[in-house]
Tab-separated table of C-alpha atoms and ligand atoms in Angstrom:
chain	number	residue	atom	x	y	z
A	26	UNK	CA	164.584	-71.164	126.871
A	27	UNK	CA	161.051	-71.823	128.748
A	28	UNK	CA	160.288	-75.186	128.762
A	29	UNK	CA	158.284	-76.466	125.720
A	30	UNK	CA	154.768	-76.373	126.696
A	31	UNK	CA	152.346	-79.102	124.779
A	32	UNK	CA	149.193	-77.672	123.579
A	33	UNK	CA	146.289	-79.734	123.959
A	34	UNK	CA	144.367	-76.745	123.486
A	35	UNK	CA	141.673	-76.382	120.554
A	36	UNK	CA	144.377	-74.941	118.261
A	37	UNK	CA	147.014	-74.516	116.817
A	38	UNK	CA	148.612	-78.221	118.078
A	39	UNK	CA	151.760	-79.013	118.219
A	40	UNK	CA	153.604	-80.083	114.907
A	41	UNK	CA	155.724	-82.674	113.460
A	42	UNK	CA	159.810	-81.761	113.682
A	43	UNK	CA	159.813	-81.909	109.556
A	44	UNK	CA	157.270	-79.515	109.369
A	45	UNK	CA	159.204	-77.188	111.654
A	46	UNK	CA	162.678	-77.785	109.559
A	47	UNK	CA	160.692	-77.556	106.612
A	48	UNK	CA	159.907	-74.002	107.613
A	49	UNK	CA	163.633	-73.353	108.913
A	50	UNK	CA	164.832	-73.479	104.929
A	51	UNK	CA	166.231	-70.149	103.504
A	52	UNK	CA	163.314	-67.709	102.095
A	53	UNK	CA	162.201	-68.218	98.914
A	54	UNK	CA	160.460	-65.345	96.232
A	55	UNK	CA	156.631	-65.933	96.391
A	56	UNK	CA	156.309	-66.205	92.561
A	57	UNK	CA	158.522	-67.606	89.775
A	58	UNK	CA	159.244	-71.540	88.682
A	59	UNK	CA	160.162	-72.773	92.202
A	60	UNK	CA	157.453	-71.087	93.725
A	61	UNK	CA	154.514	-72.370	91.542
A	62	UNK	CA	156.088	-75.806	91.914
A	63	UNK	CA	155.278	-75.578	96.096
A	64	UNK	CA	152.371	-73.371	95.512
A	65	UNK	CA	150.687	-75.620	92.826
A	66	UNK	CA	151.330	-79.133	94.935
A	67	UNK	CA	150.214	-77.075	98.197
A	68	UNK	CA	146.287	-76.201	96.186
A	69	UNK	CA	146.477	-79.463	94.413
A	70	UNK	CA	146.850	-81.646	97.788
A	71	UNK	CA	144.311	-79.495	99.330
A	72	UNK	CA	141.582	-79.682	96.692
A	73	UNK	CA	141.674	-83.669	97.241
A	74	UNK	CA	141.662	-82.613	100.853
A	75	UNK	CA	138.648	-80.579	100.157
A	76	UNK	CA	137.173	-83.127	97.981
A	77	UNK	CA	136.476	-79.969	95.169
A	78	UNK	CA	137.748	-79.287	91.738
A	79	UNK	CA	136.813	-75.574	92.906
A	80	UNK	CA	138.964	-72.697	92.511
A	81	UNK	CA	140.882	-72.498	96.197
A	82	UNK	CA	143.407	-69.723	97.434
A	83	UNK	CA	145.716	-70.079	99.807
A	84	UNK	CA	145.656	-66.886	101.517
A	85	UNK	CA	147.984	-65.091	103.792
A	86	UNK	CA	146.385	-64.041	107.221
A	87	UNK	CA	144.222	-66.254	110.036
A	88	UNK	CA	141.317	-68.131	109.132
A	89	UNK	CA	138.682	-64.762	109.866
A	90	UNK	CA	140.697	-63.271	107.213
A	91	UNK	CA	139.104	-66.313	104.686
A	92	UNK	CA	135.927	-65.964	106.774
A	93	UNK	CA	135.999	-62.092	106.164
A	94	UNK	CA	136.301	-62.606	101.979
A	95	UNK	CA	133.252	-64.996	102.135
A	96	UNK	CA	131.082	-62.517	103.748
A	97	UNK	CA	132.542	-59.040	102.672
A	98	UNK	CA	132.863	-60.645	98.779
A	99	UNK	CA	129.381	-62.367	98.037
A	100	UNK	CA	126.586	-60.144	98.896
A	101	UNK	CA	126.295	-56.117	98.674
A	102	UNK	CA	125.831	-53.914	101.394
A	103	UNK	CA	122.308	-54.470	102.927
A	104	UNK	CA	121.622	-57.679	101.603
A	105	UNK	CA	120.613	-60.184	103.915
A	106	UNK	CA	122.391	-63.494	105.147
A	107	UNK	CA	120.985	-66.195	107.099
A	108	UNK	CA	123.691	-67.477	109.523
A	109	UNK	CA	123.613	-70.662	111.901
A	110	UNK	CA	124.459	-69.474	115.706
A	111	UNK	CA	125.169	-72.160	117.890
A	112	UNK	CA	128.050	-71.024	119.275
A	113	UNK	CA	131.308	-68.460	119.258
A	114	UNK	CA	132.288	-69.067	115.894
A	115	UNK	CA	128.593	-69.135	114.697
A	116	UNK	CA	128.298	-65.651	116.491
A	117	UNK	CA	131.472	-64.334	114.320
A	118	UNK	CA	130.271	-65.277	111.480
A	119	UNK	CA	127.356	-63.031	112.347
A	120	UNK	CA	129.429	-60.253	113.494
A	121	UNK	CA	131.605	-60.436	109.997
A	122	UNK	CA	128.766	-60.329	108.560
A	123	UNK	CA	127.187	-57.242	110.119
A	124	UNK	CA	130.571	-55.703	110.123
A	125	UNK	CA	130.331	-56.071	106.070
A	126	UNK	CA	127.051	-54.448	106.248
A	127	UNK	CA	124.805	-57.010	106.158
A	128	UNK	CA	121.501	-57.896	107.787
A	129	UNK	CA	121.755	-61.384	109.332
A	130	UNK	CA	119.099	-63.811	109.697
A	131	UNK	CA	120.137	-66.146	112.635
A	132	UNK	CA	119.416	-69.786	112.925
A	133	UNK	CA	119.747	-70.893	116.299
A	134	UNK	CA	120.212	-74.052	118.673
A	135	UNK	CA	120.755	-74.484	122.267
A	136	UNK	CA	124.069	-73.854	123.384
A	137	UNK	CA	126.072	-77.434	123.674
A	138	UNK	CA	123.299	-78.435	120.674
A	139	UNK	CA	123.388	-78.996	116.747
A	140	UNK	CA	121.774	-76.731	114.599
A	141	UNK	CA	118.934	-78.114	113.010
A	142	UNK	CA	118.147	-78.353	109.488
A	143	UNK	CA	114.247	-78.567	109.735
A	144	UNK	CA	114.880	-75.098	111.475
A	145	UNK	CA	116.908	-74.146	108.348
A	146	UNK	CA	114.317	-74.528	106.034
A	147	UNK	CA	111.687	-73.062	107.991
A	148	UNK	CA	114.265	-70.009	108.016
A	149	UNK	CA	114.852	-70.024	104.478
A	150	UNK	CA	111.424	-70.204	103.592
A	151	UNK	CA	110.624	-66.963	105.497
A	152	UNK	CA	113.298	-65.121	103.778
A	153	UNK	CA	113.595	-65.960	100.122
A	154	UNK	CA	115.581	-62.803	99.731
A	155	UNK	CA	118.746	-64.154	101.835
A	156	UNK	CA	120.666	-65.470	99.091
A	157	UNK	CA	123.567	-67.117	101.726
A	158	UNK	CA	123.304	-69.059	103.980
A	159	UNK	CA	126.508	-69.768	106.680
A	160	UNK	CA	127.846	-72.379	109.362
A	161	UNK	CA	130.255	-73.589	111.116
A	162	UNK	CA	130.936	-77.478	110.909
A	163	UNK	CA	132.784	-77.874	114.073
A	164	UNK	CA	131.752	-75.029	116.386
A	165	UNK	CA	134.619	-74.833	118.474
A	166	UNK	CA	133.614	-73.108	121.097
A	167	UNK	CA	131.035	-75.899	122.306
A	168	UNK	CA	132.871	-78.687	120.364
A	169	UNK	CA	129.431	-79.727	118.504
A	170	UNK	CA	129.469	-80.985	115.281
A	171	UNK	CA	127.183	-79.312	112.987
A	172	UNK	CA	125.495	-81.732	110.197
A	173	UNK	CA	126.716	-79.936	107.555
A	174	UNK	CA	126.205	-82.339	104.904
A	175	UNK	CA	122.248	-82.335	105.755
A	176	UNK	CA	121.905	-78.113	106.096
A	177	UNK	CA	123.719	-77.563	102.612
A	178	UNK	CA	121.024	-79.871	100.891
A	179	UNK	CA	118.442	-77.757	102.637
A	180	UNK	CA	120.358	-74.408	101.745
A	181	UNK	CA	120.813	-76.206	98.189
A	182	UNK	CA	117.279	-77.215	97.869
A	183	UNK	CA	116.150	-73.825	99.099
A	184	UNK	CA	118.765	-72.427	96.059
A	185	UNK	CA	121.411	-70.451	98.087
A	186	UNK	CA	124.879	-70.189	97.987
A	187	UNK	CA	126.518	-72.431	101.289
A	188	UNK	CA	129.426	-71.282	102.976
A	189	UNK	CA	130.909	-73.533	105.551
A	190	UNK	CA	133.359	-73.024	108.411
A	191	UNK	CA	135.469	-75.886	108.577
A	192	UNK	CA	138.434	-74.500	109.563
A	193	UNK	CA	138.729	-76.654	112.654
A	194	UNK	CA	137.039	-79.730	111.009
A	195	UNK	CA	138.669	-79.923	107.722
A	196	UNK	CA	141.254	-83.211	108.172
A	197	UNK	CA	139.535	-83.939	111.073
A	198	UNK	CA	136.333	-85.290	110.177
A	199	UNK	CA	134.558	-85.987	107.130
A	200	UNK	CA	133.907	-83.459	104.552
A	201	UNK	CA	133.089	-83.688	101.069
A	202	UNK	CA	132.329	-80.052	99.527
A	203	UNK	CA	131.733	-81.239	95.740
A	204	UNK	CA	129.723	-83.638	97.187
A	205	UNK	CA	128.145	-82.213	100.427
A	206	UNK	CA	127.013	-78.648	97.630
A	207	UNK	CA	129.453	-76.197	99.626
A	208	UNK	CA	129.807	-73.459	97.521
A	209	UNK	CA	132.292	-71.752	99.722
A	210	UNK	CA	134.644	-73.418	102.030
A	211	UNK	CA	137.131	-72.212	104.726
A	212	UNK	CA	139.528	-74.356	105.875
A	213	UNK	CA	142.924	-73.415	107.614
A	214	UNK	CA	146.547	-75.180	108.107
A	215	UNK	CA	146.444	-74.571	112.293
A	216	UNK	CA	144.004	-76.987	113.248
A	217	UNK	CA	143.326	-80.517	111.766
A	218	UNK	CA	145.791	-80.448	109.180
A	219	UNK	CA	149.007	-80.238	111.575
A	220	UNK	CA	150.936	-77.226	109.860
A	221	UNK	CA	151.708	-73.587	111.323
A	222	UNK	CA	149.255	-70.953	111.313
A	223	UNK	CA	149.914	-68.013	109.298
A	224	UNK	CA	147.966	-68.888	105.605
A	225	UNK	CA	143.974	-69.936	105.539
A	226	UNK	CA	142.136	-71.718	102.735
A	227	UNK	CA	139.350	-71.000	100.809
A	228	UNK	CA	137.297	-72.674	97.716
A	229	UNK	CA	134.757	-70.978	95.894
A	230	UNK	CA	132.085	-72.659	93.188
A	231	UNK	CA	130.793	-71.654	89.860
A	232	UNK	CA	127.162	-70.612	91.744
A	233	UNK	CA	129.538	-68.073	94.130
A	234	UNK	CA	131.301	-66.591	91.357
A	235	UNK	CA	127.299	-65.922	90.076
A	236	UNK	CA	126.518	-64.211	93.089
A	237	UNK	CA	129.748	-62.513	93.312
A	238	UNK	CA	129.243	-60.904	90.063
A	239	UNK	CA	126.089	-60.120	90.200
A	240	UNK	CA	126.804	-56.798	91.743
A	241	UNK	CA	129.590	-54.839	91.921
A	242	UNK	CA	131.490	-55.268	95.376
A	243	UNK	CA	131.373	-51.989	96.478
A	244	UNK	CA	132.590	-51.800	100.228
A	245	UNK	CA	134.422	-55.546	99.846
A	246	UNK	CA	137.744	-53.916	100.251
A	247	UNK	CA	140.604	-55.092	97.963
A	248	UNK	CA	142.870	-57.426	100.013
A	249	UNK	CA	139.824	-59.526	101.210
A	250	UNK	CA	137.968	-59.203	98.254
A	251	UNK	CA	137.349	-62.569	96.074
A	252	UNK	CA	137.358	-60.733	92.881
A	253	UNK	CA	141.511	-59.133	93.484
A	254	UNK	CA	142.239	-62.761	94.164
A	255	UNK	CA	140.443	-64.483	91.089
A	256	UNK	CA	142.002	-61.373	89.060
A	257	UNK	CA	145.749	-62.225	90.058
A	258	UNK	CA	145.046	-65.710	89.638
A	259	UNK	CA	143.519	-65.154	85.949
A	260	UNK	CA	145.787	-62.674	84.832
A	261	UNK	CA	149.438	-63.422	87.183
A	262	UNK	CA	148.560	-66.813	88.002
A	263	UNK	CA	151.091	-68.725	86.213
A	264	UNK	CA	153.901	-67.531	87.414
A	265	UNK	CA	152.745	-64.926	90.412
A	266	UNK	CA	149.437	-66.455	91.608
A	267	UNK	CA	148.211	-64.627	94.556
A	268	UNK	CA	148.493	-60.509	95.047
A	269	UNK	CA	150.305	-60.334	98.372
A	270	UNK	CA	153.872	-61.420	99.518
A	271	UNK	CA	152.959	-65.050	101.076
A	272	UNK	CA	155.720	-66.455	102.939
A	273	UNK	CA	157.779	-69.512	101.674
A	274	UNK	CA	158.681	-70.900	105.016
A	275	UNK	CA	154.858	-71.197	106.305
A	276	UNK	CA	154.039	-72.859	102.704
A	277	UNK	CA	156.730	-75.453	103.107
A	278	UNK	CA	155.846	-75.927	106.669
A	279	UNK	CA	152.420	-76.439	105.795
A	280	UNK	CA	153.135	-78.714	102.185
A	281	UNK	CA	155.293	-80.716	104.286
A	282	UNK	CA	152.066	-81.294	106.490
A	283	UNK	CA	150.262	-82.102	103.519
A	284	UNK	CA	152.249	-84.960	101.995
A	285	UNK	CA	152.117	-86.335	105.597
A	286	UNK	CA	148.572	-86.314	105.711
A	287	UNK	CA	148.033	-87.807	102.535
A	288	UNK	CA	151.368	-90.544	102.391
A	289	UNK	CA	148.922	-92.146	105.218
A	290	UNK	CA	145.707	-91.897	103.306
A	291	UNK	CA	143.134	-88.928	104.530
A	292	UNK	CA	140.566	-91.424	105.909
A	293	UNK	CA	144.070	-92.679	108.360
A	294	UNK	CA	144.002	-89.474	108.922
A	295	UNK	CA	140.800	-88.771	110.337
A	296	UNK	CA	140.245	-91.982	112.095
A	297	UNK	CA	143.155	-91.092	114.596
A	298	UNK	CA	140.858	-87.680	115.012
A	299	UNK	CA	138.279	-90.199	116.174
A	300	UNK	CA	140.356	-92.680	117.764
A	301	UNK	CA	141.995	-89.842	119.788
A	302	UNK	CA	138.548	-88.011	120.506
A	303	UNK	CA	137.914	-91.602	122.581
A	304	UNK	CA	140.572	-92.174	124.226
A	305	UNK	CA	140.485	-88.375	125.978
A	306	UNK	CA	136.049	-89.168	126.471
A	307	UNK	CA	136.766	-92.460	127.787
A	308	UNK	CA	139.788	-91.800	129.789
A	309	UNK	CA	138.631	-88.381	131.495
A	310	UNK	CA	135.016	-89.914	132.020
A	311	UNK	CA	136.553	-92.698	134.322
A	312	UNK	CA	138.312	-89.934	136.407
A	313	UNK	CA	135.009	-88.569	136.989
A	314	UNK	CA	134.419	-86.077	134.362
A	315	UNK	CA	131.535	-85.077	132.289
A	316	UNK	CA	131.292	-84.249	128.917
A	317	UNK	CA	129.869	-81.075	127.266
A	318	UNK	CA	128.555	-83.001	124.362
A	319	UNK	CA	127.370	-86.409	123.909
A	320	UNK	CA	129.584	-88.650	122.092
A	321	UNK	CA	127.004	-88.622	119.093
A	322	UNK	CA	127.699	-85.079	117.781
A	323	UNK	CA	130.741	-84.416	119.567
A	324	UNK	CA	134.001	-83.714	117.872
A	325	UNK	CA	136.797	-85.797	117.425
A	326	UNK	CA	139.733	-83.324	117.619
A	327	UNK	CA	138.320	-81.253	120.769
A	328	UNK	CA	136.402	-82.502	123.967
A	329	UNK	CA	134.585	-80.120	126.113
A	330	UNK	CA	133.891	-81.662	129.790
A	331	UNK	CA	131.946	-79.529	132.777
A	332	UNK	CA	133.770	-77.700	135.246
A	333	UNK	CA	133.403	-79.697	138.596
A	334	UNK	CA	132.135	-78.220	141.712
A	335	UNK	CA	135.742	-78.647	143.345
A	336	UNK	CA	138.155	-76.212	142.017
A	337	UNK	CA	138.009	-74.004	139.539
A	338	UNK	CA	138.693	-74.535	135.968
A	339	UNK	CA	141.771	-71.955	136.224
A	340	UNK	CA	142.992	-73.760	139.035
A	341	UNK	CA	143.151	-77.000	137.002
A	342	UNK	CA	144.542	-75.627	133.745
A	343	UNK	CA	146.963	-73.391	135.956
A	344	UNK	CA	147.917	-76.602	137.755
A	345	UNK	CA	148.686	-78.397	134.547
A	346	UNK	CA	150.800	-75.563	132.542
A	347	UNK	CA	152.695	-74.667	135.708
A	348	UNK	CA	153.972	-78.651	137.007
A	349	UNK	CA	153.088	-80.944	133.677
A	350	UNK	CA	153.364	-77.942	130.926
A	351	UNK	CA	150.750	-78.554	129.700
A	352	UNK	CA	147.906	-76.259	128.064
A	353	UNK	CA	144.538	-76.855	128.226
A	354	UNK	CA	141.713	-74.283	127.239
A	355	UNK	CA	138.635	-72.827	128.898
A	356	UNK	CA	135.309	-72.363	127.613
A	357	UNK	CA	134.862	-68.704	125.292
A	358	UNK	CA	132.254	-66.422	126.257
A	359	UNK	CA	129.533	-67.375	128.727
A	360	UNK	CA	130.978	-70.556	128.852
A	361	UNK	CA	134.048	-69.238	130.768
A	362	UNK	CA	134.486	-71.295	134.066
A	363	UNK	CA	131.474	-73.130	133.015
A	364	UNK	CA	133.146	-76.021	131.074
A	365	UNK	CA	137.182	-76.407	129.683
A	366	UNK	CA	138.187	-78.215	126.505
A	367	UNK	CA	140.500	-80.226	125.681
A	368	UNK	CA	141.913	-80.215	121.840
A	369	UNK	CA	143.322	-83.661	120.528
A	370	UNK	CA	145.300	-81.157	117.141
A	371	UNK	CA	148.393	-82.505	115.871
A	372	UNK	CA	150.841	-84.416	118.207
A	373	UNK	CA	148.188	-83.875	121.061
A	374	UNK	CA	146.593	-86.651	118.787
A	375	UNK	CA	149.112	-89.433	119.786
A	376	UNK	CA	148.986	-92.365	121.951
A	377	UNK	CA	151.946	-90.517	123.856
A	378	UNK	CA	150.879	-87.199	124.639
A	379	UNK	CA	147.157	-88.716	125.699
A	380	UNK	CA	148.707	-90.978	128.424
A	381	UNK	CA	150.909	-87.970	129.756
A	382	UNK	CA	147.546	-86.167	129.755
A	383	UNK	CA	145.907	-88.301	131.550
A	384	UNK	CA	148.521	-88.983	133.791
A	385	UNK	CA	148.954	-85.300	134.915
A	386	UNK	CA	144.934	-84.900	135.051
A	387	UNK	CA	145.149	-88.244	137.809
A	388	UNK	CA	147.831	-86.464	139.678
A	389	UNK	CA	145.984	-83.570	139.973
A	390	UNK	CA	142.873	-84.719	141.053
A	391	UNK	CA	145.161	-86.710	143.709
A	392	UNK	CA	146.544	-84.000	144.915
A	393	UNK	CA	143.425	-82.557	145.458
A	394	UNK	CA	142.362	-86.005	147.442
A	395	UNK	CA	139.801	-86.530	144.918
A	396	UNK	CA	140.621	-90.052	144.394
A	397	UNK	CA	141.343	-90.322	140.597
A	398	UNK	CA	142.615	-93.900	139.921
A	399	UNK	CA	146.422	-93.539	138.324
A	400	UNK	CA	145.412	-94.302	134.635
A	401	UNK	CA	146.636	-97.669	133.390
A	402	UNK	CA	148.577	-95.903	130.727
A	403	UNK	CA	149.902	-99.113	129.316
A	404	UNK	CA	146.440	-100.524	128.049
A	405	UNK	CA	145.395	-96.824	126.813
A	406	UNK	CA	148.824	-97.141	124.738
A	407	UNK	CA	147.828	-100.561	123.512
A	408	UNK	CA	144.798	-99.261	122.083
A	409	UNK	CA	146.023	-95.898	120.143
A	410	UNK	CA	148.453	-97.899	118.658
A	411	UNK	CA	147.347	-98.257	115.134
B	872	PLP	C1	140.065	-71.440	115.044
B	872	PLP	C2	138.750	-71.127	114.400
B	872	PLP	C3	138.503	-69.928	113.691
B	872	PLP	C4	139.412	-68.730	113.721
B	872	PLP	O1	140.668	-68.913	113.301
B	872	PLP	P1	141.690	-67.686	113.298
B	872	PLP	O2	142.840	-68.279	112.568
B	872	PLP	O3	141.987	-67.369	114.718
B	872	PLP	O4	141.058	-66.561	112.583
B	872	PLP	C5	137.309	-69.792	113.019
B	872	PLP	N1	136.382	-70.751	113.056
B	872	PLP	C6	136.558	-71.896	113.748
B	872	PLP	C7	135.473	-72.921	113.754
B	872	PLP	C8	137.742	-72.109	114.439
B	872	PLP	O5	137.910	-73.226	115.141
């Protein structure tokens, strides 16, 4: 076998070894008594996750596939959507959008900046006929953290329906969508909550379900269509609650996740997001590195640092897989070779796999007679420890 190669890239992470026997167990039918017993604790823990008493699916597929039943579900064709852009994952939910027929409405920041909400209003108030309004919490490609909690009271305020991207925040930072007036949220099990990929998350609100049935979905498809999924769940939900095979060994993989999380408490949770965030800032700052973002909207589970004028990002990241096995990630789209990041998901969280990080990133830079100090790994381990 190849040798295991930790990800410190911006997902998936690394997982616990429960969660990967969890999903070893023999396959189980995806409906009947022992099925809505893992089902029902999986929605449960990730409602209080969620912080809604929303309806949530747990839906086969990636996250876009969530992403794509938000936008493809809510509106008809040729409505219009107004979408915040600040980044590659702002810029899909644009193209979803267009690709489901819609007109989109773009709010816009500088690239390695927060969207704005004063500029959300302004937007909103030029097109009272967008009834949605879209964004990403942690925009992954620049590792900015959108204030999400201060755009859905404008969107609120401006009455539209909020969708929010939080697939790479969600269990990583705080969100409260009962709270916060997200009408639609997509989380997913790859990212912040430590469990495989395979399944993503969605809630939806009484004031989406409006929306949703004010028209009649033509062109919303049926897999990724909202209305299939509240149909199975109203009319086969007791016993066969979603309309697609799902697969048993993912759910337990990710349920076993779940109990994890929340055996610790979520707000444990999320301060070793931000206590790991830190330590990777901190401890690639004193080796000379620059981050993308300042530390006041940048995320805790990914850091984005500048490329450095000697070598090459690829070099570096080649350098790393190929003699520490380890994987680091580039910047997406014009920010290729421009910047790397550096995702903190899962065991890349721990006090462990940090040092080892920033051990190999010393002996790089060593290598390349660029100085680089050999971290004092045994103080950076004193201070993860909880
Ligand atoms: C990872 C990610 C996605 C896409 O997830 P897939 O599972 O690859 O579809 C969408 N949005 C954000 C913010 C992400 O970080």
């Amino acid at each position: 076998m190849n040798p295991h190669v930790r990800l410190f890239i911006p997902g998936p992470g690394d997982v616990e070894p429960d969660v990967l026997a969890a999903m070893a167990q023999p396959v189980q039918r995806h409906y009947g008594p022992e099925w809505m017993a893992m089902y029902g604790e999986t929605r449960t823990l990730l409602q209080q996750i969620f912080g809604t008493a929303n309806q949530l699916f747990i839906v086969p597929g990636p996250a876009s596939a969530a992403l794509e039943m938000a936008m493809g579900s809510l509106l008809p064709i040729g409505s219009k959507v107004i979408v915040g852009q600040n980044g590659f994952f702002g810029d899909r939910l644009a193209d979803l959008a267009v690709a489901h027929g819609l007109t989109v409405v773009p709010v816009t920041a500088p690239i390695g900046q927060r969207l704005d909400p004063d500029v959300l209003r302004g937007v909103c108030d030029a097109h009272p006929d967008a009834s949605v309004v879209a964004f990403v919490h942690h925009e992954t490609g620049t590792t900015v953290l959108n204030p999400v909690q201060e755009l859905a009271a404008v969107a609120r305020a401006a009455g539209r329906v909020v969708v929010v991207d939080a697939v790479s925040s969600m269990g990583g930072a705080e969100l409260s969508v009962d709270h916060w007036g997200i009408d639609v949220c997509v989380a997913a099990p790859n990212k912040c909550l430590e469990g495989p990929a395979g399944m993503a998350f969605i809630s939806v609100g009484p004031r989406a379900w409006d929306l949703i049935d004010s028209h009649a979905g033509i062109g919303a498809g049926w897999y990724l269509n909202l209305r299939t999924w509240r149909r199975y769940a109203d009319e086969w939900g007791a016993w066969h609650p979603t309309p697609v095979t799902a697969s048993s060994n993912t759910l337990l993989g990710i349920l076993t996740s779940l109990r994890a999380i929340m055996e610790v408490g979520l707000s444990v949770h999320i301060a070793k997001y931000a206590k790991a965030g830190r330590a990777v800032r901190d401890g690639l700052g004193k080796m000379g590195f620059v981050p993308f973002v300042p530390e006041a909207f940048g995320a805790p589970m990914v850091t984005a640092f500048h490329a450095r004028p000697e070598f090459a990002v690829g070099e570096f990241a080649t350098w790393l897989l190929d003699e520490r096995h380890i994987a680091i990630s580039g910047g997406l789209g014009d920010l290729s070779g421009k910047i790397f990041r550096v995702g903190h998901l899962g065991r890349a969280a721990s006090a462990e796999y940090i040092s080892d990080l920033l051990e190999a990133v010393g002996a790089f830079l060593r290598q390349r007679g660029l100085g680089g100090e050999p971290p004092r790994s045994g103080k950076l381990q004193a201070r993860n420890k909880k």
